[in-house]
PDB file of C-alpha atoms in Angstrom:
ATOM      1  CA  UNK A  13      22.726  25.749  23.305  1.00  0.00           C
ATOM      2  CA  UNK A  14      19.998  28.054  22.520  1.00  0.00           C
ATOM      3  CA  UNK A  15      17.760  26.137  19.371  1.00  0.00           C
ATOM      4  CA  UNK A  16      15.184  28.267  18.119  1.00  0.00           C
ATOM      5  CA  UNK A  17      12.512  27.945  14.901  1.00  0.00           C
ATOM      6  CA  UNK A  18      13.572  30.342  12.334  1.00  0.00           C
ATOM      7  CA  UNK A  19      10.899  31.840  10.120  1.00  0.00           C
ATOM      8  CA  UNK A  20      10.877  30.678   6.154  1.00  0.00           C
ATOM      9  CA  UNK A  21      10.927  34.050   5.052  1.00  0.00           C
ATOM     10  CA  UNK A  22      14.314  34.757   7.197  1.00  0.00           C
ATOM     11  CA  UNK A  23      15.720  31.518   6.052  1.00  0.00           C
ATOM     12  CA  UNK A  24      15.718  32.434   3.054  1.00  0.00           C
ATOM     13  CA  UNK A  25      17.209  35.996   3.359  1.00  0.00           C
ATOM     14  CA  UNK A  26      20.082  34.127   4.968  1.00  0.00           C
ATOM     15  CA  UNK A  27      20.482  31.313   2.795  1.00  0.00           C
ATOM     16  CA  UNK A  28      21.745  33.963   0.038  1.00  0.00           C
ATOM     17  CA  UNK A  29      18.725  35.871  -1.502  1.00  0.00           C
ATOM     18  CA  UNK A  30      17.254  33.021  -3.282  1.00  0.00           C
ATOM     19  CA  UNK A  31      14.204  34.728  -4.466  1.00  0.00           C
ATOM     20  CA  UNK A  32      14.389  38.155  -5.235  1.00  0.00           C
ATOM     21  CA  UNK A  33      10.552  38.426  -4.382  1.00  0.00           C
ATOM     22  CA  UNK A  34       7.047  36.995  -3.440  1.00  0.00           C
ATOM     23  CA  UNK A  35       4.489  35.461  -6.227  1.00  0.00           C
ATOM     24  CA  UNK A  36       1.287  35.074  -5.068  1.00  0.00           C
ATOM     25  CA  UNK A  37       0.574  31.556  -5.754  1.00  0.00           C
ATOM     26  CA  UNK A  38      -2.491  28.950  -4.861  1.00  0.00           C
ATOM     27  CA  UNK A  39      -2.195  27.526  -1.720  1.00  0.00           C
ATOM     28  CA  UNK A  40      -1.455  23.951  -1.697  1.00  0.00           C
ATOM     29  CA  UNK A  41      -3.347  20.928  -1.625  1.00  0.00           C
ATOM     30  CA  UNK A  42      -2.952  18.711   1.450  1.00  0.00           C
ATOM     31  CA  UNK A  43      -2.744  15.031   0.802  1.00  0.00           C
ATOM     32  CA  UNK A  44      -1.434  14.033   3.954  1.00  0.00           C
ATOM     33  CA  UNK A  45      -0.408  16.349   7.198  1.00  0.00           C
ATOM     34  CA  UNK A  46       1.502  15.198  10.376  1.00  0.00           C
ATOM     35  CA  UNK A  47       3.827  16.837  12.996  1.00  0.00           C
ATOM     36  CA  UNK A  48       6.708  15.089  10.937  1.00  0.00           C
ATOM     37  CA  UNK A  49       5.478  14.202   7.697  1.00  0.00           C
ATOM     38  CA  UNK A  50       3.093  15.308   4.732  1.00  0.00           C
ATOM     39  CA  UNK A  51       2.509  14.903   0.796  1.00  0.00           C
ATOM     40  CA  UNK A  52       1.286  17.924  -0.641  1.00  0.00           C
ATOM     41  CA  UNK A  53       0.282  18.919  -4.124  1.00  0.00           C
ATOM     42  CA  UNK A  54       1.882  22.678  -5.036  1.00  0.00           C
ATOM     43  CA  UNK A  55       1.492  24.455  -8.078  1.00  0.00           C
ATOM     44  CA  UNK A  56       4.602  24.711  -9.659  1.00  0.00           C
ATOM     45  CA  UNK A  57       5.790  27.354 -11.872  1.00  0.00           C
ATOM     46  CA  UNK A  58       8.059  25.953 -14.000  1.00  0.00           C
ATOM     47  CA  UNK A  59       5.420  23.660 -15.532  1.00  0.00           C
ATOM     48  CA  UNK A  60       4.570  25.546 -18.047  1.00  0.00           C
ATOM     49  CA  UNK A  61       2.650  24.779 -21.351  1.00  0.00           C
ATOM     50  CA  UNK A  62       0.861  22.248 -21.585  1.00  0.00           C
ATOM     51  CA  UNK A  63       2.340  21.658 -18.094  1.00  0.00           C
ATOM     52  CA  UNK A  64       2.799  17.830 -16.910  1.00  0.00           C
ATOM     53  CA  UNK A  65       1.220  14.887 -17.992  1.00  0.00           C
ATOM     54  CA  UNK A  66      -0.864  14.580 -14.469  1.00  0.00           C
ATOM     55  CA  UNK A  67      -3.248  12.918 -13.383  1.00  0.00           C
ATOM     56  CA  UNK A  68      -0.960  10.446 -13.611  1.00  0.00           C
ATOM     57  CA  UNK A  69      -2.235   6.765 -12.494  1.00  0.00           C
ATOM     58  CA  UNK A  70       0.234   4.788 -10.536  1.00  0.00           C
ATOM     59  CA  UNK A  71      -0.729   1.980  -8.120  1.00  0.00           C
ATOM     60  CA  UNK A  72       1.279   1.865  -4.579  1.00  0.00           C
ATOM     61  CA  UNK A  73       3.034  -1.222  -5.501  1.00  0.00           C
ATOM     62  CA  UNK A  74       4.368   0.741  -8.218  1.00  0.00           C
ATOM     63  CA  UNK A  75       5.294   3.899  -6.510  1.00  0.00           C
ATOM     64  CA  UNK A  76       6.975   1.152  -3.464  1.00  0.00           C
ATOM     65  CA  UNK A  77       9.152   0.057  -6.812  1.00  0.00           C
ATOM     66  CA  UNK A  78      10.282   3.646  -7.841  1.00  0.00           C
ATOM     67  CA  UNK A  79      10.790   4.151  -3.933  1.00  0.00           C
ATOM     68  CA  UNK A  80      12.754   1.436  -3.754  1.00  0.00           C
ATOM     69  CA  UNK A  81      15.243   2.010  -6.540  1.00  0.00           C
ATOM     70  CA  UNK A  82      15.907   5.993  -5.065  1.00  0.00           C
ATOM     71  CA  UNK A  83      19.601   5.560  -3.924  1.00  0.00           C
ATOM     72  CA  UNK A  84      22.220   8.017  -2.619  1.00  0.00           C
ATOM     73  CA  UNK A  85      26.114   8.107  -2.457  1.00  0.00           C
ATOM     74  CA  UNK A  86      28.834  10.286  -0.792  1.00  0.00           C
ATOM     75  CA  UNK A  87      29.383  12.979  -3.055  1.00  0.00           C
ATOM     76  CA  UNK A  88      33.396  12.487  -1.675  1.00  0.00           C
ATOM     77  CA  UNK A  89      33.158   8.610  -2.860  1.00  0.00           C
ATOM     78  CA  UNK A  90      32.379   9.326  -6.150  1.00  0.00           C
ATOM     79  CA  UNK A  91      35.285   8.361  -8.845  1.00  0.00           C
ATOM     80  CA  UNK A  92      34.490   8.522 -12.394  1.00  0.00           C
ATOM     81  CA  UNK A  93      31.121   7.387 -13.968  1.00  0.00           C
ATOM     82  CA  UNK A  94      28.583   7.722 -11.232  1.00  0.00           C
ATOM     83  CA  UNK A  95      26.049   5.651 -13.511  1.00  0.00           C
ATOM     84  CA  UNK A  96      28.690   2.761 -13.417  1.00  0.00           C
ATOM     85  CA  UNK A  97      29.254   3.362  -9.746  1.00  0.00           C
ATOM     86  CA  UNK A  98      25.241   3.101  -8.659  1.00  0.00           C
ATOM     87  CA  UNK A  99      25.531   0.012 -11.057  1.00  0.00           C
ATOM     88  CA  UNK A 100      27.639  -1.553  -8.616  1.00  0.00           C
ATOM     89  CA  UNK A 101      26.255  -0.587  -5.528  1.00  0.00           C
ATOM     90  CA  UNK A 102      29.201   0.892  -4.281  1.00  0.00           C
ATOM     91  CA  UNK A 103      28.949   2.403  -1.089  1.00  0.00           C
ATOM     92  CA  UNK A 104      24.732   3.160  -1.954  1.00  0.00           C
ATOM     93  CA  UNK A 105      22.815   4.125   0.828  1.00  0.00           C
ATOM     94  CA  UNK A 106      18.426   3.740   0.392  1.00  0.00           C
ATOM     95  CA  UNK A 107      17.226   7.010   0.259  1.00  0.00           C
ATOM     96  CA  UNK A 108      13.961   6.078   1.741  1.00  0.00           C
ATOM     97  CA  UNK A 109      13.153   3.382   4.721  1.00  0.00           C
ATOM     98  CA  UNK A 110      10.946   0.560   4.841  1.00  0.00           C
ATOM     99  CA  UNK A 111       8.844   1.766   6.851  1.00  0.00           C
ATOM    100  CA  UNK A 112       9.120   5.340   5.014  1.00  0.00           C
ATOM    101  CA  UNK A 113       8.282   3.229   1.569  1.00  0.00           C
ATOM    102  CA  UNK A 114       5.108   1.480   3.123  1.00  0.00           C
ATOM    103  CA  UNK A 115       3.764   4.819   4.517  1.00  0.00           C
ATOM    104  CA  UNK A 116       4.989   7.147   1.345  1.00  0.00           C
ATOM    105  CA  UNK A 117       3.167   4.802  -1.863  1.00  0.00           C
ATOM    106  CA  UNK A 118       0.130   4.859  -1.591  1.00  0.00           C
ATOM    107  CA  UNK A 119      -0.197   8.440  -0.283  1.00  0.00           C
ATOM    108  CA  UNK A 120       1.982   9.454  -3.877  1.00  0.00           C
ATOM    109  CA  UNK A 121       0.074   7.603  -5.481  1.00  0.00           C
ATOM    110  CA  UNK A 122      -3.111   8.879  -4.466  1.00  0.00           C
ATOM    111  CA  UNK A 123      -1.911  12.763  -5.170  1.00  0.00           C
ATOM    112  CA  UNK A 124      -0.818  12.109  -8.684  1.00  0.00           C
ATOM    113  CA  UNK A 125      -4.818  10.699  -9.246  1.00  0.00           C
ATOM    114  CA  UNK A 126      -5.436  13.962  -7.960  1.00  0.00           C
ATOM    115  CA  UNK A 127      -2.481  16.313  -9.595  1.00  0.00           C
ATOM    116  CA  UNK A 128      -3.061  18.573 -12.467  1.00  0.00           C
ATOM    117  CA  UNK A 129      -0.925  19.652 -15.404  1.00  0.00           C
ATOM    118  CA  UNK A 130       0.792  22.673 -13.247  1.00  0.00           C
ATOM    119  CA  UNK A 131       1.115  20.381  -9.776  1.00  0.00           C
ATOM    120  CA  UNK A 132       4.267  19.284  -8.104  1.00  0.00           C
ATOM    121  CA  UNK A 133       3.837  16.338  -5.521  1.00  0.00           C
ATOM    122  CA  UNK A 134       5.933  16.730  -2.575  1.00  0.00           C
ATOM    123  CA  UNK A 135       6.905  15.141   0.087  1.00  0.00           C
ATOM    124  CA  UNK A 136       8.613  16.355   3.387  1.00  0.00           C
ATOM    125  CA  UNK A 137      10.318  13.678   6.208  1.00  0.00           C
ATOM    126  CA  UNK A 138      11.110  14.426   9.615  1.00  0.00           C
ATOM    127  CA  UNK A 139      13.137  12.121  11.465  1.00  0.00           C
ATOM    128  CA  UNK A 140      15.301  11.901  14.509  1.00  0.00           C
ATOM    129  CA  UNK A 141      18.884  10.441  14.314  1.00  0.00           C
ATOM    130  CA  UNK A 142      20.952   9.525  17.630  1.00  0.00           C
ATOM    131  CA  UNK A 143      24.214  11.692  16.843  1.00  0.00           C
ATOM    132  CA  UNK A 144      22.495  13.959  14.724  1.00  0.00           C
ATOM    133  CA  UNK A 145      19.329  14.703  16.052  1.00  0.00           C
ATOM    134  CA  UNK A 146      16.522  16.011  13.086  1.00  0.00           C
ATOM    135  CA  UNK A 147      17.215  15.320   9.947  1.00  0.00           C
ATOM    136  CA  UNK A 148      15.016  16.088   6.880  1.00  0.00           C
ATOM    137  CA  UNK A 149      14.273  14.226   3.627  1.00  0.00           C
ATOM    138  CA  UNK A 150      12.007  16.068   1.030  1.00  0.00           C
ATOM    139  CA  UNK A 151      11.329  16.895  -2.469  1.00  0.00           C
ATOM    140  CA  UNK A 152       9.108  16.635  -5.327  1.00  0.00           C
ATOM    141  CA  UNK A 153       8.096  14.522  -8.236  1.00  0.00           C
ATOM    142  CA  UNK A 154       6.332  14.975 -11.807  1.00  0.00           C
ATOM    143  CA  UNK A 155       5.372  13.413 -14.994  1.00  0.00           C
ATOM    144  CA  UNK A 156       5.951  14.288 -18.627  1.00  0.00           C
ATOM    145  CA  UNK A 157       5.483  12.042 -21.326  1.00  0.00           C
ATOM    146  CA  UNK A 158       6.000   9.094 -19.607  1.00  0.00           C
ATOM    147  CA  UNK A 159       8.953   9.722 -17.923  1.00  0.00           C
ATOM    148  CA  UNK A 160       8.754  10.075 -13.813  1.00  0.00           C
ATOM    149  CA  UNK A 161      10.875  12.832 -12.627  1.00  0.00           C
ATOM    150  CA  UNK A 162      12.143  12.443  -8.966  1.00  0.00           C
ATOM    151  CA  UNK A 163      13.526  15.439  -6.945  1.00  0.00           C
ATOM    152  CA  UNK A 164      15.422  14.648  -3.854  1.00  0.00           C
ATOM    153  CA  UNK A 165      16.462  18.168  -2.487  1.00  0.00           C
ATOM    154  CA  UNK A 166      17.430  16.789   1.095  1.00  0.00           C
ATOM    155  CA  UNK A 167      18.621  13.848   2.206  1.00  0.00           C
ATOM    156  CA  UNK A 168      18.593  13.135   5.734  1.00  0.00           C
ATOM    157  CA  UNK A 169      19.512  16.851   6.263  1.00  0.00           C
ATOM    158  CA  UNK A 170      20.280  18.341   9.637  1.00  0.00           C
ATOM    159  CA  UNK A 171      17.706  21.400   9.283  1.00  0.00           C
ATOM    160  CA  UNK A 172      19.862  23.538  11.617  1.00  0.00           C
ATOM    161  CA  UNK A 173      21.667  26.872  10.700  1.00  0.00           C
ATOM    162  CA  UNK A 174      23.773  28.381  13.423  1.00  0.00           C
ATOM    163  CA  UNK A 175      23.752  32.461  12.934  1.00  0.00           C
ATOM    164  CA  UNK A 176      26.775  33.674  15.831  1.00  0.00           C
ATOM    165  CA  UNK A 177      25.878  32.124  18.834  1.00  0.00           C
ATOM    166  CA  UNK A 178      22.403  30.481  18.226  1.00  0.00           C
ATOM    167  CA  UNK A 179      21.463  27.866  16.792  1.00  0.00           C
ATOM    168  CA  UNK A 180      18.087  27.975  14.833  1.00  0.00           C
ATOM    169  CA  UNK A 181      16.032  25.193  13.157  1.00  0.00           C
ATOM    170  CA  UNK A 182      14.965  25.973   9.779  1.00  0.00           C
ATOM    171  CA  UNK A 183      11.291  24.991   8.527  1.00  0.00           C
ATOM    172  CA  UNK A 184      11.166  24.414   4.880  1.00  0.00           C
ATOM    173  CA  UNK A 185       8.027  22.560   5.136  1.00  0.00           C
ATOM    174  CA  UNK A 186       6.444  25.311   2.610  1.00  0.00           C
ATOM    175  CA  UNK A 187       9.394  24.385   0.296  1.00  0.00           C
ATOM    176  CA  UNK A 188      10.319  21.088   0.040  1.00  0.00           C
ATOM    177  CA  UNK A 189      12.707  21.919  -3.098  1.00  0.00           C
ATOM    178  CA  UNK A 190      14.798  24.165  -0.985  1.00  0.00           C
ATOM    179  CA  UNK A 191      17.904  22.273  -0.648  1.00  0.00           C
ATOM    180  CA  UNK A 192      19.156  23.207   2.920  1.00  0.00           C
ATOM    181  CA  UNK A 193      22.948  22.306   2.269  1.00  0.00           C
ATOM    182  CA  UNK A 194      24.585  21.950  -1.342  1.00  0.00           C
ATOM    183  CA  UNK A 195      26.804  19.024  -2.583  1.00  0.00           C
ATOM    184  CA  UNK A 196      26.503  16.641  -0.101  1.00  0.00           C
ATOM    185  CA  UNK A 197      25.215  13.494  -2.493  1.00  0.00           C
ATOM    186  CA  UNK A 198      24.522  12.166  -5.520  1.00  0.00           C
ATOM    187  CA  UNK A 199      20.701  10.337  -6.278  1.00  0.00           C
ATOM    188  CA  UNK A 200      20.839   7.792  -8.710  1.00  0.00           C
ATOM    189  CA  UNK A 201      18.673   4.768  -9.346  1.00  0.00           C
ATOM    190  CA  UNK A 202      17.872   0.663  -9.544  1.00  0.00           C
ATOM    191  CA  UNK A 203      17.911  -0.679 -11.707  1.00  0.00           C
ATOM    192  CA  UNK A 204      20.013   0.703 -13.999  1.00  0.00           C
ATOM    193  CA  UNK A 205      17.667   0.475 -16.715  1.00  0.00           C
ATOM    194  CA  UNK A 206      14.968   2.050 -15.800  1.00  0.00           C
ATOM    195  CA  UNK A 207      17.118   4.882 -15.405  1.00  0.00           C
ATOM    196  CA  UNK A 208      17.552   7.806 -18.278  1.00  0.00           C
ATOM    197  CA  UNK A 209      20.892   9.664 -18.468  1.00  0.00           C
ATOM    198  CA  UNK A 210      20.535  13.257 -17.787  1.00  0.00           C
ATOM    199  CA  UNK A 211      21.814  14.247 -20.905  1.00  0.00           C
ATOM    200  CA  UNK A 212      18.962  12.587 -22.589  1.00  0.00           C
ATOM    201  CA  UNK A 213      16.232  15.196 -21.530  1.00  0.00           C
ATOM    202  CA  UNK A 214      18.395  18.457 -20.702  1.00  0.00           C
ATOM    203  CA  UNK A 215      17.580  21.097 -22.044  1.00  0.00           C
ATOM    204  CA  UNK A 216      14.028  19.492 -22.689  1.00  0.00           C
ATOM    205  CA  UNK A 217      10.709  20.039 -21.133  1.00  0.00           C
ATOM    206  CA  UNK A 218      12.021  22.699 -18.772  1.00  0.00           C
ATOM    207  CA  UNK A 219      14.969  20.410 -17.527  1.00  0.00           C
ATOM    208  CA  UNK A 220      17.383  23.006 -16.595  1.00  0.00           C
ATOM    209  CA  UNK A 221      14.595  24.609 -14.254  1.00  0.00           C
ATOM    210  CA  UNK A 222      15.243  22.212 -11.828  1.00  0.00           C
ATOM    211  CA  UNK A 223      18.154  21.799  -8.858  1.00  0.00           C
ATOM    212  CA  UNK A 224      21.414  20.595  -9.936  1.00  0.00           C
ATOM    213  CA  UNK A 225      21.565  17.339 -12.216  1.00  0.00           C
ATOM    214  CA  UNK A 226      23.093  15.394  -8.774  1.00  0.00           C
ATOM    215  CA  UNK A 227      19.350  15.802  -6.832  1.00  0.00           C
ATOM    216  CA  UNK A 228      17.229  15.014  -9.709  1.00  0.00           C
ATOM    217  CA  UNK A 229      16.641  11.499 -11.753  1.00  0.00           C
ATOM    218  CA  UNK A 230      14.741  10.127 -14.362  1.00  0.00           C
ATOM    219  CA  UNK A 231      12.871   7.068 -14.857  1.00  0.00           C
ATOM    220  CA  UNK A 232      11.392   5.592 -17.488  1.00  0.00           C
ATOM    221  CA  UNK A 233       8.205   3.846 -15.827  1.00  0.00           C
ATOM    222  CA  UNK A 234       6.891   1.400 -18.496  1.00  0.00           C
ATOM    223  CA  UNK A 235      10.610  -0.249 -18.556  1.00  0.00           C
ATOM    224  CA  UNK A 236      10.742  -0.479 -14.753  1.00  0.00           C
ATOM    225  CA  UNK A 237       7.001  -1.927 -14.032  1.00  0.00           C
ATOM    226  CA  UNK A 238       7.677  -4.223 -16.823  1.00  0.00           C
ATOM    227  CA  UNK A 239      10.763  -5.770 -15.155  1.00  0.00           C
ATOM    228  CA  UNK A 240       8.911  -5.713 -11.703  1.00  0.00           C
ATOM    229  CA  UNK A 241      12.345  -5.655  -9.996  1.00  0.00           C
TER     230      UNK A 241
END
């Protein structure tokens, strides 16, 4: 099978017209680069006025803690409440590794030192899977008011699109919010207190900007450094 890399601009033209043109933006800030990895700080758009409450100060043993409580389910195993369900770690998978956790902390928390009020931190994961092949975690966080906002656009996402007869491998490195299939998961998060319902904050602070209410979670920091768990 013929794989090829398919250009962002393209990818986007085929995932539907997302953007209906280009905004000359700043370029971003590179906090860490590798073949298959990299934090970046981007300027994001949707910040607005005053924008986010960055720099933000967060220690890597804190940021390992908010890593640590990211958790996804089966969007086809959810039944009722999915609060209640994440409660009971029902069928939960770890969004990020061990490994992933150790490398990811204290490079997050190094670009929220460095963030301003209209940066998004970002993150973009390149892995390899035996039956899958690639796969591709990524998305972005923020702060306002004390809350830590946590976008996971992709979860262990096969990056490949298959247009007729080839197969191409999109590269959404440039936008880690770009979610490259729909309705897969739910995120939620551990432990349950530490986490703020949705409903609390939509509508709020530019809320509804974001991706759909399943890729996006809220945590309120001072109640989950407190407990330490």
């Amino acid at each position: 099978m013929n794989v090829r890399q398919i250009p962002l601009n393209v990818c986007l033209i085929l995932l539907g017209g997302l953007f209906a043109g280009c905004v000359t933006e700043p370029p971003p800030i590179v906090i860490h680069e590798e073949p298959n990895s990299s934090i970046w700080l981007m300027f994001d758009p949707e910040a607005g006025r005053p924008g986010h409450s960055h720099p933000a100060a967060f220690t890597p043993d804190q940021m390992e803690l908010v890593l640590k409580g990211v958790s996804v389910v089966d969007r086809n195993r959810v039944i009722g409440e999915a609060r209640e369900l994440f409660a009971h770690d029902q069928d939960l998978t770890q969004a990020f590794s061990a490994a992933q956790i150790k490398t990811l902390a204290p490079l997050l928390a190094q670009a929220f030192k460095k963030a301003s009020p209209v940066d998004l931190v970002t993150f973009y994961l390149l892995t390899g899977e035996k039956e899958r092949g690639k796969v591709v975690t990524s998305g972005g966080l923020f702060v306002r008011k004390g809350r830590l906002y946590v976008i996971l656009a992709n979860f262990r996402t096969s990056p490949a699109t298959k247009i007729y007869e080839t197969t191409y491998e999109l590269d959404a490195r440039d936008m880690p919010l770009l979610p490259v299939a729909r309705f897969l998961y739910l995120v939620g998060f551990k432990p349950k207190e530490a986490w703020i319902p949705n409903g609390e904050v939509r509508g709020k602070d530019g809320y509804e900007r974001y991706l759909d209410e399943s890729k996006l979670i809220i945590i309120d920091v001072d109640r989950l450094f407190a407990s330490g768990s």
